[in-house]
Amino acid sequence: MTRRSRFLSVWLICGLGFLYAPIALVVAMSFNAAPMMTVWSGASLRWYVQLWHSPALMEAAARSLGIAAASATLATLLGGAAGIALARAGAFRGRALFEGLIAVPLVLPDLLIGLALLLLFIALEAVTGWPSGRGVTTIILAHATASLAFVAITVRARLAGLDDTLEQAAADLGATPLIVLRRITLPLIAPALAAGWLLAFTLSLDDVVIASFTGGPGATTLPMVIFSSMRLGPTPVLNALATLILALVAGLLLAAWKIAPVAARGTRD
Amino acid sequence: MRWLLGPSWVWLLLFVAAPAAILAGIGLLNPADTVPPLAGPIGLGGYGGLADPFYLRACLGSLAVAAVTAALCLLLGYPMALAIARSARRRLLLLLVMVPFWSGILLRLIAWIGIFRDEGLLNSALRALHLSAEPVPLLHSDATMLVGMVYCYLPFLILPLEARLATADRRLEQAAADLGAGPWQVFRRVTFPLSLPGVRAGLALVAIPVSGEYVIPELLGAAGTPLIGRVIWDEFFQSGDWPQAAALATTLLAGVLLPAALLQRRRPR
């Protein structure tokens, strides 16, 4: 082993330590019987029990899971269609604008997405009467908008790696476009769609800023509850919650990675 | 496959293009006590207030934080990316970098609050070592905020950079070494220049979201630090001055989209 590669390995290990030490700390503290981080008084599940008996947190968690599932599904439908079109439609009118609009939510800070969509909902309500007030529905629409680009890019990348001979062959044999889509294209991109759905789900479950803007009274999501109690000072119950969510997300990410490595790479590159 | 474009077009125009236009437009109005708190006439509106030194300071402060965070991420992340790109266990190491990336920004900040707070890990270590009898106020400071920013955004730098490093042609380095270049010279003259597109993409992916970050400064930063994300939030939610918030947000939008568009143009397809 050369001196340079040893330096790189040590640096990498330290870097991963920096990324994982705080996470390990939270997981360890969630099983600590003492409420303080600085005292270890034995292993205990008391914070998990207390979490189970916190109606505000559990209710927000259920709401957030619902929002995440709905917005991920919507983002997958829209982003999937956009991804297929981008990979297979060739040149079409306004393609540059289309690609630009798809990419915009990828680069914008959440704050801008949230504020702009809130103003849209208010303007829409003033003109058409819909949506009357804001709540779960508007959060779902906003989250779907923020994450559909991830699905589109994942699907596009998957299709770009496959030439369209299968689709051509099916069409030559008399399949209508709808049958080509259903029997050929969709099965080909199924892994990308699944991975995209999982990523959209994760993004929604982690968002506090967009939901704060586009939500309304009675639509408090789990990250919003966590955020406001973190401002006051985190409680040990949050360590337990963090550990559970971490396990969920790591599991989902592992699944996405198994299904389609390119998707889990974030496609932000 | 063009018919697939229809729904995506509608969605993108309604939920991406229209909100941006409304956001820019509301900046032209004036605040009022009505619901929604907007009044005519159309004029300079919130844009007129942008010259206020307070907003200027917030913009410059955000730029500085974005630049420093991106630079720190590059310093810490470049050797990590290089080590991963050269490793035989690339896929596993990438997954290790990605798990924190997707595992929830709030939950990872809980750990840092626990480390930095008055009765937290660092302060009790200082007390145990008799370095300080009184708790040192570590939590709400610029340094703590930067630690949180680097911690949360490091993977954004590593992923695109690693992708670039892994695809670079190793034979060029070999050739340089054969021609008598030392390891440092090989890095400076071959490896680093070849990785520049990845460096650029990584820096942008860190600096852009950091410039509009709200959650991290709010939880870890000093109370009064004016940053553009916090100022927009406060103008909107606390002061209720929508035109001012919209004008600031439009400025941030332009500041984010222009460099992103330039970067996209420079990237070879």
Coordinates of C-alpha atoms in Angstrom, one line a residue:
Chain A
M1 CA 0.0 0.0 0.0
T2 CA 1.5 3.3 -1.0
R3 CA 1.6 6.3 1.4
R4 CA -0.9 8.1 -0.7
S5 CA -3.5 5.4 -0.7
R6 CA -3.0 5.0 3.1
F7 CA -3.6 8.7 3.6
L8 CA -6.8 8.4 1.5
S9 CA -8.1 5.4 3.4
V10 CA -7.5 7.1 6.8
W11 CA -9.2 10.3 5.5
L12 CA -12.2 8.3 4.3
I13 CA -12.6 6.5 7.6
C14 CA -12.4 9.8 9.5
G15 CA -14.9 11.3 7.1
L16 CA -17.4 8.4 7.5
G17 CA -16.8 8.7 11.2
F18 CA -17.9 12.3 11.0
L19 CA -21.0 11.3 9.1
Y20 CA -21.9 8.4 11.4
A21 CA -20.8 9.4 14.9
P22 CA -23.7 11.7 15.5
I23 CA -26.2 9.2 14.1
A24 CA -24.7 6.5 16.4
L25 CA -25.0 8.8 19.3
V26 CA -28.7 9.4 18.7
V27 CA -29.3 5.6 18.3
A28 CA -27.4 4.9 21.5
M29 CA -29.2 7.6 23.5
S30 CA -32.6 6.4 22.4
F31 CA -31.9 3.3 24.5
N32 CA -30.5 5.2 27.4
A33 CA -32.6 5.0 30.6
A34 CA -31.3 8.4 31.7
P35 CA -32.8 11.5 30.1
M36 CA -29.3 13.1 29.8
M37 CA -26.8 12.5 27.0
T38 CA -24.0 12.6 29.5
V39 CA -25.1 9.9 31.8
W40 CA -25.6 6.2 30.8
S41 CA -27.9 4.5 33.4
G42 CA -28.6 1.3 31.6
A43 CA -30.5 0.2 28.5
S44 CA -34.2 0.9 28.4
L45 CA -37.1 1.1 26.0
R46 CA -38.8 3.8 28.0
W47 CA -38.5 6.5 25.3
Y48 CA -40.1 4.2 22.8
V49 CA -42.9 3.5 25.2
Q50 CA -43.4 7.2 25.8
L51 CA -43.3 7.8 22.0
W52 CA -46.1 5.2 21.6
H53 CA -48.2 7.2 24.1
S54 CA -47.6 10.6 22.5
P55 CA -50.8 11.1 20.6
A56 CA -49.6 14.3 18.9
L57 CA -46.5 12.6 17.5
M58 CA -48.3 9.4 16.5
E59 CA -51.1 11.4 14.8
A60 CA -48.5 13.5 12.9
A61 CA -46.6 10.4 12.0
A62 CA -49.6 8.8 10.5
R63 CA -50.5 11.9 8.5
S64 CA -46.9 12.3 7.3
L65 CA -46.8 8.6 6.1
G66 CA -50.1 9.2 4.2
I67 CA -48.8 12.4 2.6
A68 CA -45.5 10.7 1.7
A69 CA -47.3 7.8 0.0
A70 CA -49.8 9.9 -1.9
S71 CA -47.2 12.5 -3.1
A72 CA -44.7 9.7 -4.1
T73 CA -47.4 8.0 -6.1
L74 CA -48.4 11.2 -7.9
A75 CA -44.7 12.1 -8.5
T76 CA -44.1 8.6 -10.0
L77 CA -47.1 8.9 -12.4
L78 CA -46.1 12.4 -13.6
G79 CA -42.4 12.0 -13.5
G80 CA -42.6 8.5 -15.1
A81 CA -44.6 9.9 -18.0
A82 CA -42.2 12.8 -18.3
G83 CA -39.1 10.6 -18.2
I84 CA -40.5 8.2 -20.9
A85 CA -41.3 11.2 -23.1
L86 CA -37.9 12.8 -22.6
A87 CA -36.1 9.6 -23.5
R88 CA -38.3 8.5 -26.4
A89 CA -40.1 11.5 -27.9
G90 CA -37.0 12.9 -29.6
A91 CA -37.2 16.6 -30.5
F92 CA -40.6 18.2 -29.7
R93 CA -41.7 21.8 -29.6
G94 CA -40.7 23.5 -26.4
R95 CA -38.3 20.7 -25.3
A96 CA -35.7 23.1 -23.9
L97 CA -38.4 24.8 -21.8
F98 CA -39.8 21.4 -20.7
E99 CA -36.4 20.2 -19.6
G100 CA -35.8 23.5 -17.8
L101 CA -39.1 23.3 -15.9
I102 CA -38.4 19.7 -14.9
A103 CA -34.9 20.7 -13.5
V104 CA -36.0 23.9 -11.6
P105 CA -37.4 22.1 -8.5
L106 CA -34.2 20.0 -8.3
V107 CA -32.0 23.1 -7.7
L108 CA -34.3 25.4 -5.8
P109 CA -34.0 25.7 -2.0
D110 CA -37.2 24.3 -0.4
L111 CA -38.0 27.7 0.9
L112 CA -38.6 29.1 -2.6
I113 CA -40.7 26.0 -3.6
G114 CA -42.8 26.4 -0.5
L115 CA -43.4 30.1 -0.8
A116 CA -44.1 30.1 -4.5
L117 CA -46.6 27.2 -4.3
L118 CA -48.4 28.8 -1.3
L119 CA -48.8 32.0 -3.3
L120 CA -50.1 29.9 -6.2
F121 CA -52.7 28.2 -4.0
I122 CA -53.8 31.5 -2.6
A123 CA -54.1 33.0 -6.1
L124 CA -56.0 29.9 -7.4
E125 CA -58.4 30.1 -4.5
A126 CA -59.0 33.8 -5.2
V127 CA -59.8 33.1 -8.8
T128 CA -61.5 29.6 -8.9
G129 CA -62.5 29.0 -5.3
W130 CA -60.2 25.9 -5.2
P131 CA -58.4 24.8 -3.0
S132 CA -60.5 26.2 -0.2
G133 CA -57.9 26.7 2.4
R134 CA -54.7 24.7 2.7
G135 CA -54.1 21.3 4.3
V136 CA -53.0 17.8 3.5
T137 CA -54.1 18.0 -0.2
T138 CA -51.9 21.1 -0.9
I139 CA -48.9 19.6 0.9
I140 CA -49.3 16.5 -1.3
L141 CA -49.4 18.6 -4.5
A142 CA -46.4 20.6 -3.4
H143 CA -44.4 17.5 -2.5
A144 CA -45.2 15.8 -5.8
T145 CA -44.0 18.9 -7.6
A146 CA -40.8 18.9 -5.6
S147 CA -40.0 15.3 -6.3
L148 CA -41.3 14.4 -9.7
A149 CA -38.0 15.5 -11.3
F150 CA -36.2 12.8 -9.4
V151 CA -38.5 10.2 -10.9
A152 CA -38.3 11.7 -14.4
I153 CA -34.5 11.7 -14.4
T154 CA -34.3 8.2 -13.0
V155 CA -36.7 6.8 -15.6
R156 CA -34.9 8.7 -18.4
A157 CA -31.5 7.4 -17.3
R158 CA -32.9 3.9 -17.3
L159 CA -34.4 4.2 -20.8
A160 CA -31.3 6.0 -22.2
G161 CA -29.4 2.9 -21.3
L162 CA -31.7 0.7 -23.5
D163 CA -32.2 1.3 -27.2
D164 CA -35.8 1.3 -28.5
T165 CA -35.5 -1.9 -30.7
L166 CA -38.0 -3.8 -28.5
E167 CA -40.5 -1.0 -28.7
Q168 CA -39.9 -0.8 -32.5
A169 CA -40.3 -4.5 -32.9
A170 CA -43.6 -4.6 -31.0
A171 CA -44.9 -1.7 -33.0
D172 CA -43.9 -3.5 -36.3
L173 CA -45.8 -6.5 -35.1
G174 CA -48.9 -4.5 -34.8
A175 CA -49.0 -3.4 -31.2
T176 CA -50.8 -0.1 -30.6
P177 CA -48.8 2.6 -28.7
L178 CA -50.8 1.8 -25.5
I179 CA -49.9 -1.9 -25.7
V180 CA -46.2 -1.1 -26.4
L181 CA -46.2 1.1 -23.3
R182 CA -47.9 -1.5 -21.1
R183 CA -46.2 -4.6 -22.3
I184 CA -42.7 -3.3 -23.2
T185 CA -41.8 0.1 -21.8
L186 CA -43.4 -0.2 -18.4
P187 CA -41.8 -3.5 -17.5
L188 CA -38.4 -2.2 -18.6
I189 CA -38.6 0.9 -16.4
A190 CA -40.4 -0.8 -13.4
P191 CA -37.2 -0.8 -11.3
A192 CA -36.6 2.9 -12.0
L193 CA -40.2 3.7 -11.1
A194 CA -40.0 1.8 -7.9
A195 CA -36.7 3.5 -6.9
G196 CA -38.2 6.9 -7.8
W197 CA -41.2 6.2 -5.7
L198 CA -39.1 5.4 -2.7
L199 CA -37.0 8.5 -3.1
A200 CA -40.0 10.7 -3.4
F201 CA -41.5 9.1 -0.3
T202 CA -38.3 9.7 1.6
L203 CA -38.0 13.4 0.5
S204 CA -41.6 14.0 1.5
L205 CA -41.1 12.4 4.9
D206 CA -38.1 14.6 5.6
D207 CA -39.6 18.0 4.5
V208 CA -40.4 20.7 7.1
V209 CA -40.1 23.9 5.0
I210 CA -42.4 23.2 2.1
A211 CA -45.0 21.7 4.4
S212 CA -44.9 24.7 6.7
F213 CA -45.7 27.0 3.8
T214 CA -48.3 24.9 1.9
G215 CA -50.0 23.2 4.9
G216 CA -52.7 24.7 7.1
P217 CA -54.2 24.4 10.5
G218 CA -54.9 20.7 11.2
A219 CA -52.3 19.5 8.7
T220 CA -49.2 19.5 11.0
T221 CA -46.7 16.9 9.6
L222 CA -44.3 14.9 11.7
P223 CA -41.2 17.0 10.7
M224 CA -43.1 20.1 11.7
V225 CA -43.8 18.7 15.1
I226 CA -40.2 17.6 15.5
F227 CA -38.9 21.0 14.3
S228 CA -40.9 23.0 16.8
S229 CA -39.9 20.7 19.7
M230 CA -36.3 20.9 18.6
R231 CA -36.4 24.7 18.9
L232 CA -37.4 24.3 22.5
G233 CA -34.7 21.7 23.1
P234 CA -34.8 18.1 22.0
T235 CA -36.3 15.5 24.3
P236 CA -35.1 11.9 24.6
V237 CA -38.4 10.8 22.9
L238 CA -37.1 12.5 19.7
N239 CA -34.0 10.2 19.9
A240 CA -36.3 7.2 19.8
L241 CA -38.4 8.7 16.9
A242 CA -35.2 9.5 15.0
T243 CA -33.9 5.9 15.4
L244 CA -37.2 4.5 14.1
I245 CA -37.2 6.8 11.1
L246 CA -33.6 6.1 10.4
A247 CA -34.3 2.4 10.3
L248 CA -37.2 3.0 8.0
V249 CA -35.2 5.2 5.6
A250 CA -32.1 3.0 5.6
G251 CA -34.3 0.1 4.8
L252 CA -36.1 2.0 1.9
L253 CA -32.8 3.2 0.6
L254 CA -31.3 -0.2 0.7
A255 CA -34.3 -1.4 -1.3
A256 CA -33.9 1.4 -3.8
W257 CA -30.2 0.6 -4.1
K258 CA -30.9 -3.0 -4.8
I259 CA -33.6 -2.2 -7.4
A260 CA -31.8 0.6 -9.3
P261 CA -28.4 1.8 -8.2
V262 CA -28.6 4.8 -10.5
A263 CA -31.7 6.1 -8.7
A264 CA -30.2 5.9 -5.3
R265 CA -27.2 7.9 -6.5
G266 CA -29.6 10.8 -6.2
T267 CA -29.3 11.6 -9.9
R268 CA -28.3 15.0 -8.8
D269 CA -25.0 14.6 -10.6
Chain B
M1 CA -45.0 8.6 -26.9
R2 CA -45.7 12.3 -27.2
W3 CA -49.1 12.1 -25.7
L4 CA -47.4 11.3 -22.4
L5 CA -46.2 14.9 -22.5
G6 CA -49.6 16.3 -21.9
P7 CA -50.1 15.8 -18.2
S8 CA -46.5 16.7 -17.5
W9 CA -46.8 19.9 -19.4
V10 CA -49.9 20.9 -17.6
W11 CA -48.4 20.1 -14.2
L12 CA -45.1 21.9 -14.9
L13 CA -46.8 25.0 -16.2
L14 CA -49.3 25.1 -13.4
F15 CA -47.0 24.2 -10.5
V16 CA -43.6 25.4 -11.6
A17 CA -43.9 28.2 -14.2
A18 CA -47.1 29.9 -12.8
P19 CA -45.9 30.0 -9.1
A20 CA -42.6 31.6 -10.2
A21 CA -44.5 34.3 -12.2
I22 CA -46.9 34.9 -9.3
L23 CA -44.0 35.2 -6.9
A24 CA -42.2 37.7 -9.0
G25 CA -45.6 39.6 -9.5
I26 CA -46.5 39.8 -5.9
G27 CA -43.2 41.5 -5.3
L28 CA -44.6 44.4 -7.3
L29 CA -47.5 45.0 -4.9
N30 CA -47.7 46.7 -1.5
P31 CA -48.5 45.2 1.9
A32 CA -51.9 45.8 3.5
D33 CA -54.1 44.7 6.4
T34 CA -56.5 42.8 4.2
V35 CA -56.7 39.0 3.5
P36 CA -54.6 38.3 1.6
P37 CA -52.4 41.2 2.8
L38 CA -51.8 42.7 -0.6
A39 CA -52.8 46.0 -2.1
G40 CA -52.1 48.0 -5.3
P41 CA -51.0 49.9 -7.1
I42 CA -48.5 47.9 -9.1
G43 CA -45.2 49.6 -8.7
L44 CA -41.7 48.9 -7.3
G45 CA -43.5 47.3 -4.3
G46 CA -41.2 45.0 -2.4
Y47 CA -38.4 45.4 -4.9
G48 CA -38.1 49.0 -3.7
G49 CA -37.2 47.8 -0.2
L50 CA -34.3 45.6 -1.5
A51 CA -31.9 48.5 -1.2
D52 CA -32.3 48.4 2.6
P53 CA -28.8 47.6 4.1
F54 CA -30.4 44.9 6.3
Y55 CA -31.4 42.8 3.2
L56 CA -28.1 43.5 1.6
R57 CA -26.3 42.2 4.7
A58 CA -28.5 39.1 4.6
C59 CA -27.7 38.4 1.0
L60 CA -24.0 38.9 1.5
G61 CA -24.2 36.8 4.7
S62 CA -25.9 33.9 2.8
L63 CA -23.4 34.1 0.0
A64 CA -20.5 34.0 2.5
V65 CA -22.1 31.0 4.3
A66 CA -22.7 29.2 1.0
A67 CA -19.1 29.8 -0.2
V68 CA -17.5 28.8 3.1
T69 CA -19.7 25.7 3.4
A70 CA -18.9 24.6 -0.2
A71 CA -15.2 25.2 0.3
L72 CA -15.1 23.2 3.6
C73 CA -17.1 20.4 1.9
L74 CA -14.6 20.3 -0.9
L75 CA -11.6 20.1 1.5
L76 CA -13.2 17.3 3.5
G77 CA -14.9 15.6 0.6
Y78 CA -12.3 15.5 -2.2
P79 CA -10.0 12.9 -0.5
M80 CA -13.1 10.9 0.5
A81 CA -14.4 10.9 -3.1
L82 CA -11.0 9.9 -4.4
A83 CA -10.7 7.1 -1.9
I84 CA -14.1 5.8 -2.8
A85 CA -13.4 6.0 -6.6
R86 CA -10.2 4.0 -6.1
S87 CA -11.7 1.4 -3.8
A88 CA -12.7 -2.1 -4.8
R89 CA -15.8 -1.7 -2.6
R90 CA -17.1 1.4 -4.4
R91 CA -20.7 0.4 -4.3
L92 CA -20.8 -0.3 -0.6
L93 CA -18.9 2.9 0.3
L94 CA -21.2 5.0 -1.9
L95 CA -24.2 3.5 0.0
L96 CA -22.5 4.4 3.3
V97 CA -22.2 8.0 2.1
M98 CA -25.8 8.0 0.9
V99 CA -27.6 6.6 4.0
P100 CA -27.0 9.9 6.0
F101 CA -27.8 11.9 2.9
W102 CA -31.4 10.5 2.9
S103 CA -31.9 9.9 6.5
G104 CA -33.6 13.1 7.6
I105 CA -32.0 16.5 8.1
L106 CA -33.9 17.1 11.4
L107 CA -32.9 13.8 12.9
R108 CA -29.3 14.3 12.2
L109 CA -29.4 17.8 13.7
I110 CA -30.8 16.4 17.0
A111 CA -27.4 14.8 17.5
W112 CA -25.5 18.1 17.0
I113 CA -27.8 19.9 19.4
G114 CA -27.1 17.2 22.0
I115 CA -23.4 17.7 21.5
F116 CA -23.3 21.5 21.5
R117 CA -26.0 22.5 24.0
D118 CA -25.1 23.9 27.5
E119 CA -25.7 20.6 29.3
G120 CA -24.5 18.6 26.2
L121 CA -21.6 16.3 25.5
L122 CA -18.9 18.9 24.8
N123 CA -19.7 21.1 27.8
S124 CA -19.7 18.2 30.2
A125 CA -16.4 17.0 28.7
L126 CA -15.0 20.5 29.3
R127 CA -16.3 20.4 32.9
A128 CA -14.9 17.0 33.6
L129 CA -11.5 18.1 32.4
H130 CA -11.8 21.2 34.6
L131 CA -11.3 23.4 31.6
S132 CA -14.4 25.4 32.3
A133 CA -16.7 25.6 35.3
E134 CA -19.5 27.5 33.5
P135 CA -21.1 26.0 30.4
V136 CA -19.6 27.6 27.3
P137 CA -22.3 28.8 25.0
L138 CA -21.5 26.7 21.9
L139 CA -24.9 25.9 20.4
H140 CA -26.1 29.1 18.7
S141 CA -23.0 30.3 16.9
D142 CA -21.7 30.7 13.3
A143 CA -19.2 27.9 13.8
T144 CA -21.8 25.4 15.0
M145 CA -24.0 26.4 12.1
L146 CA -21.2 25.7 9.7
V147 CA -20.5 22.3 11.3
G148 CA -24.2 21.5 10.7
M149 CA -24.1 22.8 7.1
V150 CA -21.0 20.8 6.2
Y151 CA -22.4 17.7 7.9
C152 CA -25.7 17.9 6.1
Y153 CA -24.4 18.8 2.6
L154 CA -21.1 16.8 2.4
P155 CA -22.7 13.9 0.5
F156 CA -24.0 16.4 -2.1
L157 CA -20.4 17.2 -3.0
I158 CA -19.0 13.6 -2.7
L159 CA -21.6 11.9 -5.0
P160 CA -21.0 13.9 -8.3
L161 CA -17.3 14.3 -7.7
E162 CA -16.9 10.6 -7.0
A163 CA -18.8 9.8 -10.2
R164 CA -16.4 12.0 -12.2
L165 CA -13.3 10.6 -10.5
A166 CA -14.4 7.0 -11.1
T167 CA -14.8 7.5 -14.8
A168 CA -11.5 9.3 -15.4
D169 CA -9.0 7.5 -17.5
R170 CA -6.4 6.1 -15.1
R171 CA -3.9 5.5 -17.9
L172 CA -3.3 9.3 -18.1
E173 CA -2.1 9.2 -14.5
Q174 CA 0.0 6.2 -15.2
A175 CA 1.6 7.9 -18.2
A176 CA 2.4 11.0 -16.2
A177 CA 4.0 8.9 -13.5
D178 CA 6.0 6.9 -16.1
L179 CA 7.3 10.2 -17.5
G180 CA 8.7 11.1 -14.1
A181 CA 6.0 13.1 -12.3
G182 CA 5.8 12.6 -8.6
P183 CA 2.5 11.7 -6.9
W184 CA 1.7 15.3 -6.0
Q185 CA 2.5 16.5 -9.5
V186 CA 0.3 13.8 -11.0
F187 CA -2.5 14.9 -8.7
R188 CA -2.1 18.6 -9.5
R189 CA -1.5 18.3 -13.2
V190 CA -3.7 15.3 -14.2
T191 CA -6.2 14.0 -11.5
F192 CA -7.5 17.3 -10.3
P193 CA -7.9 19.0 -13.7
L194 CA -9.7 15.9 -15.0
S195 CA -12.1 16.0 -12.0
L196 CA -13.0 19.7 -12.4
P197 CA -16.5 19.2 -13.9
G198 CA -17.3 17.0 -10.8
V199 CA -15.8 19.7 -8.5
R200 CA -18.0 22.4 -10.2
A201 CA -21.1 20.3 -10.0
G202 CA -20.5 19.3 -6.3
L203 CA -19.8 22.9 -5.3
A204 CA -23.0 24.1 -6.9
L205 CA -25.0 21.3 -5.4
V206 CA -23.8 22.4 -1.9
A207 CA -23.8 26.2 -2.4
I208 CA -27.3 26.5 -4.0
P209 CA -29.4 24.8 -1.3
V210 CA -27.2 26.3 1.5
S211 CA -27.8 29.8 0.2
G212 CA -31.6 29.4 0.9
E213 CA -31.2 27.2 4.0
Y214 CA -33.6 27.9 6.8
V215 CA -33.7 25.0 9.2
I216 CA -30.0 24.7 10.0
P217 CA -29.4 28.4 10.8
E218 CA -32.6 28.4 12.9
L219 CA -31.6 25.3 15.0
L220 CA -27.8 25.8 15.2
G221 CA -27.0 29.4 14.2
A222 CA -26.8 32.5 16.3
A223 CA -30.1 34.1 17.0
G224 CA -29.6 37.3 15.1
T225 CA -27.6 36.3 12.1
P226 CA -29.4 37.7 9.1
L227 CA -29.5 35.1 6.3
I228 CA -31.7 35.4 3.3
G229 CA -33.7 32.2 4.0
R230 CA -34.5 33.3 7.6
V231 CA -35.3 36.9 6.5
I232 CA -37.8 35.6 3.9
W233 CA -39.4 33.3 6.4
D234 CA -39.7 36.1 9.0
E235 CA -40.9 38.7 6.5
F236 CA -43.6 36.3 5.5
F237 CA -44.7 34.6 8.7
Q238 CA -43.8 37.2 11.4
S239 CA -44.1 40.6 9.6
G240 CA -46.7 39.5 7.1
D241 CA -45.0 41.6 4.5
W242 CA -45.7 39.4 1.5
P243 CA -44.4 41.8 -1.2
Q244 CA -41.1 42.1 0.6
A245 CA -40.8 38.3 1.1
A246 CA -41.7 37.8 -2.5
A247 CA -39.2 40.4 -3.8
L248 CA -36.5 38.8 -1.7
A249 CA -37.5 35.3 -2.8
T250 CA -37.4 36.4 -6.5
T251 CA -33.9 37.8 -6.0
L252 CA -32.8 34.5 -4.5
L253 CA -34.5 32.6 -7.3
A254 CA -32.6 34.6 -9.9
G255 CA -29.4 34.2 -7.9
V256 CA -29.9 30.4 -7.9
L257 CA -31.2 29.9 -11.4
L258 CA -28.7 32.0 -13.3
P259 CA -25.6 30.1 -12.1
A260 CA -27.4 26.8 -12.4
A261 CA -28.3 27.6 -16.1
L262 CA -24.7 28.7 -16.8
L263 CA -23.3 25.5 -15.2
Q264 CA -25.8 23.4 -17.3
R265 CA -24.6 25.1 -20.5
R266 CA -20.9 24.5 -19.7
R267 CA -21.5 20.9 -19.1
P268 CA -20.6 18.8 -22.1
R269 CA -23.6 16.6 -23.2

